[in-house]
Amino acid sequence: MAEITRDDVAHLAQLARIEMSAHELDRMAGELAHIVDAVKSVSEVAAPDVPATSHPIALSNVFREDVVGHVLTPDQALSGAPDADDHRFKVPAILDEE
Amino acid sequence: MSDPTLSFDEAMEQFDPVLGFEVHVELNTKTKMFSSAPNAFGDDPNTNVNEVDLGLPGVLPVVNKAAVESSIKIGLALNCEIAESCRFARKNYFYPDTPKNFQTSQYDEPIAHDGWIDIELEDGEVFRVEIERAHMEEDAGKLTHMGGATGRIQGAEYSLVDYNRAGVPLVEIVTKPIVGAGRRAPELARAYVSAIREIVKNLGVSDARMERGNVRCDANVSLMPKGATKFGIRSETKNVNSLRSVEHAVRHEIQRHAAVLAGGGTVTQETRHWHEDTRTTTAGRPKSDADDYRYFPEPDLVPVVATREWVESIRAQLPEPPAERRKRLKAAWGYSDPEFRDVVNAGVVDAIEETISAGATPAAARKWWMGEIVGRAKVADVEPAELGVTPEAIVELNGLVEGGKLNNKMAAQVLDGVIAGEGTPTQVMEARGLVLVSDDGALLEAIDSALAAQPEVAEKIRGGKVQAVGAIVGGVMKATRGQADAGRVRELILEKLGVNA
């Protein structure tokens, strides 16, 4: 079985900005290990001669010409915003990078 | 609080700097990287966005073909290999400048890799800078921090977000570590960013205006003891956005690292913020868990395959590289090193080239641009080309001087008239009544008066002191209000006094 530690889960939770209790961390460590194992079963059928893919269909070069198309109005753009001011999205001050 | 520093000389006695640059270039496509919303600067907030840029559920990004071609052009101009196939990846992080909570970028499969450019410093010394990669990605939105005393994030109560810039196509150019620049490191930093800016501008793929953020530089600096080969711990100074700042930031970081290391300390690996006012940096956040971006291939986009035919057809459209063009023009025009450097620094290489192809000699083109127009542009605080003097006007004006219709002083007045929009040089000359008097009759009359007014000078000239003739010429010029042909006046005076010059 895959080894997912409590610390791994805490790290993931932090990256995903999800607050988890001590109990949840313990429980999720076990559950995640099962999930990883389930996903890992793919490798049982994918032989080394099967290249990794990021898309189910073998397509490439799906392009768009550089022509201006659909644009929203500011009111439309902001219609789903929890808060707005001066035609801009209003968000809490987040001390991160500047 | 500014950090202690050693002097630059002290730092250079003990340490060798290692540099690395990440330069972001905003492409000037009409639309965004993955959406058909306009890519435009300076518009009202959130007027250039659609559902894709806002990361709304259910949207599907589609790659802008022109942006891919521009990226390939940049890769080729940097002597890179162009990947036969490459993919986009999601770079996951939470920050309100990216509404999707990820930036669509490229990770392990950049479109261009393993290139180089030669950077020439002012005295002609050349450094080869190796390019690690150039990859495609999208720009983020713009945050304005509100409620704080200074508009900075410290103390801000909230931030306002404009997503017009979100999704603007970017190419990030990453160098390999640059070793061996020594004390020229700050100069090289400036010259490198300048060269990138010039290249993308010359390719026509970016407006390349640093003051608008079209070209933005993150500068990595580390030091190692002289002679060492193992790199030291680096700092990354973010968003250094003018050529002058790049030079100063690298110099400051060298001096700061040197003080830490010379004092027996350890440099912290971290991002640094550049402050133009004090020309110093302050600590940003340390490298940490937050840098776990969990890149994975973008499932909504398919690979970009650059066939050899496509790449070669793009290569065939590339303009002559700026450095090669300069070399060619300098040789063709026969200018000396300082003459050509002045022309480059004045920003009139194009103007002189156009003037020469309009029919002027290289010497005449330089005389008019460097001797007359650049000075007037400086006074008007505009670029020389913006004064509106056409190459044809210069050729015409120069012809009027060489044909004896105008002297230099009158030509300068005609040039003022041309800049003021009074018409072509000939029209200005006629409208202002500027006529060079070379009619001998009129000149002889003025010469007689001038000689009579200064008999002692006339005596000296007769006695062989030919250089004294200037005083008489001056008198004639004054009498004709500067409209006499000084050369002809001189000849006539000497003739009249029976002196062989």
PDB file of C-alpha atoms in Angstrom, chain A residues 11-18 52-80 83-98, chain B residues 29-38 45-51 54 62-66 68 87 94-96 144 152-154 156-163 273 285 289 292 294 297 299 301-305 310:
ATOM      1  CA  HIS A  11       1.124  19.692   3.664  1.00  0.00           C
ATOM      2  CA  LEU A  12      -1.494  19.105   0.975  1.00  0.00           C
ATOM      3  CA  ALA A  13      -4.158  20.704   3.128  1.00  0.00           C
ATOM      4  CA  GLN A  14      -1.979  23.737   3.594  1.00  0.00           C
ATOM      5  CA  LEU A  15      -1.326  24.015  -0.149  1.00  0.00           C
ATOM      6  CA  ALA A  16      -5.048  23.728  -0.832  1.00  0.00           C
ATOM      7  CA  ARG A  17      -5.891  26.194   1.942  1.00  0.00           C
ATOM      8  CA  ILE A  18      -8.126  23.637   3.647  1.00  0.00           C
ATOM      9  CA  ALA A  52       2.417   9.013 -20.904  1.00  0.00           C
ATOM     10  CA  THR A  53      -0.309  11.294 -22.209  1.00  0.00           C
ATOM     11  CA  SER A  54      -2.040  14.413 -20.997  1.00  0.00           C
ATOM     12  CA  HIS A  55      -5.015  14.098 -23.324  1.00  0.00           C
ATOM     13  CA  PRO A  56      -7.239  11.165 -24.265  1.00  0.00           C
ATOM     14  CA  ILE A  57      -7.261  12.021 -27.970  1.00  0.00           C
ATOM     15  CA  ALA A  58      -4.090  12.266 -30.030  1.00  0.00           C
ATOM     16  CA  LEU A  59      -4.589  15.825 -31.188  1.00  0.00           C
ATOM     17  CA  SER A  60      -2.067  18.609 -31.607  1.00  0.00           C
ATOM     18  CA  ASN A  61      -1.993  22.230 -32.761  1.00  0.00           C
ATOM     19  CA  VAL A  62      -5.532  23.238 -31.986  1.00  0.00           C
ATOM     20  CA  PHE A  63      -5.119  26.946 -32.594  1.00  0.00           C
ATOM     21  CA  ARG A  64      -7.174  30.094 -32.801  1.00  0.00           C
ATOM     22  CA  GLU A  65      -6.400  32.941 -35.214  1.00  0.00           C
ATOM     23  CA  ASP A  66      -5.369  36.184 -33.509  1.00  0.00           C
ATOM     24  CA  VAL A  67      -8.707  37.955 -34.019  1.00  0.00           C
ATOM     25  CA  VAL A  68     -10.599  39.780 -31.292  1.00  0.00           C
ATOM     26  CA  GLY A  69     -13.826  38.009 -30.438  1.00  0.00           C
ATOM     27  CA  HIS A  70     -16.159  37.769 -27.501  1.00  0.00           C
ATOM     28  CA  VAL A  71     -15.671  40.254 -24.650  1.00  0.00           C
ATOM     29  CA  LEU A  72     -17.728  40.804 -21.515  1.00  0.00           C
ATOM     30  CA  THR A  73     -18.818  44.212 -20.265  1.00  0.00           C
ATOM     31  CA  PRO A  74     -17.380  45.142 -16.848  1.00  0.00           C
ATOM     32  CA  ASP A  75     -20.844  44.704 -15.330  1.00  0.00           C
ATOM     33  CA  GLN A  76     -21.113  41.207 -16.779  1.00  0.00           C
ATOM     34  CA  ALA A  77     -17.581  40.389 -15.653  1.00  0.00           C
ATOM     35  CA  LEU A  78     -18.357  41.520 -12.107  1.00  0.00           C
ATOM     36  CA  SER A  79     -21.841  40.030 -11.909  1.00  0.00           C
ATOM     37  CA  GLY A  80     -20.650  36.996  -9.959  1.00  0.00           C
ATOM     38  CA  ASP A  83     -17.758  42.360  -3.826  1.00  0.00           C
ATOM     39  CA  ALA A  84     -16.671  45.010  -6.298  1.00  0.00           C
ATOM     40  CA  ASP A  85     -15.622  48.618  -6.370  1.00  0.00           C
ATOM     41  CA  ASP A  86     -14.844  50.983  -9.228  1.00  0.00           C
ATOM     42  CA  HIS A  87     -15.445  48.244 -11.847  1.00  0.00           C
ATOM     43  CA  ARG A  88     -12.880  46.047 -10.159  1.00  0.00           C
ATOM     44  CA  PHE A  89     -13.092  42.894  -8.074  1.00  0.00           C
ATOM     45  CA  LYS A  90     -12.713  43.667  -4.386  1.00  0.00           C
ATOM     46  CA  VAL A  91     -10.729  41.098  -2.428  1.00  0.00           C
ATOM     47  CA  PRO A  92      -9.325  40.960   1.106  1.00  0.00           C
ATOM     48  CA  ALA A  93      -5.768  42.227   1.411  1.00  0.00           C
ATOM     49  CA  ILE A  94      -3.588  39.159   1.152  1.00  0.00           C
ATOM     50  CA  LEU A  95      -0.078  39.447   2.462  1.00  0.00           C
ATOM     51  CA  ASP A  96       1.876  37.355   0.052  1.00  0.00           C
ATOM     52  CA  GLU A  97       4.094  38.525  -2.689  1.00  0.00           C
ATOM     53  CA  GLU A  98       4.396  42.076  -3.779  1.00  0.00           C
TER      54      GLU A  98
ATOM     55  CA  THR B  29      -0.693  40.052 -30.194  1.00  0.00           C
ATOM     56  CA  LYS B  30      -4.174  41.439 -30.767  1.00  0.00           C
ATOM     57  CA  THR B  31      -5.737  38.905 -28.421  1.00  0.00           C
ATOM     58  CA  LYS B  32      -4.784  36.955 -25.330  1.00  0.00           C
ATOM     59  CA  MET B  33      -2.889  33.695 -25.071  1.00  0.00           C
ATOM     60  CA  PHE B  34      -5.920  31.469 -24.567  1.00  0.00           C
ATOM     61  CA  SER B  35      -8.920  33.712 -25.222  1.00  0.00           C
ATOM     62  CA  SER B  36     -10.131  36.051 -27.953  1.00  0.00           C
ATOM     63  CA  ALA B  37     -10.400  39.023 -25.565  1.00  0.00           C
ATOM     64  CA  PRO B  38      -8.261  42.017 -26.604  1.00  0.00           C
ATOM     65  CA  PRO B  45     -10.674  48.028 -15.749  1.00  0.00           C
ATOM     66  CA  ASN B  46     -12.197  44.671 -16.706  1.00  0.00           C
ATOM     67  CA  THR B  47     -13.188  45.747 -20.213  1.00  0.00           C
ATOM     68  CA  ASN B  48     -10.806  43.309 -21.958  1.00  0.00           C
ATOM     69  CA  VAL B  49     -11.936  40.094 -20.326  1.00  0.00           C
ATOM     70  CA  ASN B  50     -14.164  37.181 -21.120  1.00  0.00           C
ATOM     71  CA  GLU B  51     -15.129  33.973 -19.330  1.00  0.00           C
ATOM     72  CA  LEU B  54     -11.919  35.022 -15.465  1.00  0.00           C
ATOM     73  CA  VAL B  62      -7.689  27.808 -27.138  1.00  0.00           C
ATOM     74  CA  VAL B  63      -4.105  28.687 -28.014  1.00  0.00           C
ATOM     75  CA  ASN B  64      -3.406  31.863 -30.006  1.00  0.00           C
ATOM     76  CA  LYS B  65      -1.458  30.781 -33.098  1.00  0.00           C
ATOM     77  CA  ALA B  66       0.202  34.180 -33.501  1.00  0.00           C
ATOM     78  CA  VAL B  68       3.078  30.595 -30.682  1.00  0.00           C
ATOM     79  CA  ARG B  87       2.899  21.071 -23.769  1.00  0.00           C
ATOM     80  CA  PHE B  94      -3.636  30.902  -4.678  1.00  0.00           C
ATOM     81  CA  TYR B  95      -3.440  34.615  -5.226  1.00  0.00           C
ATOM     82  CA  PRO B  96      -6.159  36.930  -6.498  1.00  0.00           C
ATOM     83  CA  THR B 144      -4.204  47.748  -6.459  1.00  0.00           C
ATOM     84  CA  ARG B 152       1.538  49.171  -0.542  1.00  0.00           C
ATOM     85  CA  ILE B 153       0.199  45.890   0.693  1.00  0.00           C
ATOM     86  CA  GLN B 154       1.480  46.518   4.212  1.00  0.00           C
ATOM     87  CA  ALA B 156      -3.826  47.690   3.086  1.00  0.00           C
ATOM     88  CA  GLU B 157      -7.424  46.887   3.976  1.00  0.00           C
ATOM     89  CA  TYR B 158      -8.431  45.399   0.663  1.00  0.00           C
ATOM     90  CA  SER B 159      -7.258  45.063  -2.906  1.00  0.00           C
ATOM     91  CA  LEU B 160      -8.980  45.832  -6.200  1.00  0.00           C
ATOM     92  CA  VAL B 161      -8.358  43.537  -9.142  1.00  0.00           C
ATOM     93  CA  ASP B 162      -8.383  44.361 -12.834  1.00  0.00           C
ATOM     94  CA  TYR B 163      -8.120  41.276 -15.054  1.00  0.00           C
ATOM     95  CA  HIS B 273      12.101  43.527  -3.528  1.00  0.00           C
ATOM     96  CA  ARG B 285       9.418  35.753   1.258  1.00  0.00           C
ATOM     97  CA  ASP B 289       6.357  25.238   0.809  1.00  0.00           C
ATOM     98  CA  ASP B 292       5.257  23.714  -4.306  1.00  0.00           C
ATOM     99  CA  ARG B 294       2.238  21.018  -8.236  1.00  0.00           C
ATOM    100  CA  PRO B 297       0.114  18.927 -17.845  1.00  0.00           C
ATOM    101  CA  PRO B 299      -5.584  18.744 -19.678  1.00  0.00           C
ATOM    102  CA  LEU B 301      -4.876  21.989 -24.122  1.00  0.00           C
ATOM    103  CA  VAL B 302      -3.248  19.681 -26.621  1.00  0.00           C
ATOM    104  CA  PRO B 303       0.460  19.632 -27.495  1.00  0.00           C
ATOM    105  CA  VAL B 304       1.997  22.239 -29.791  1.00  0.00           C
ATOM    106  CA  VAL B 305       3.899  20.499 -32.569  1.00  0.00           C
ATOM    107  CA  TRP B 310       6.816  25.613 -39.946  1.00  0.00           C
TER     108      TRP B 310
END
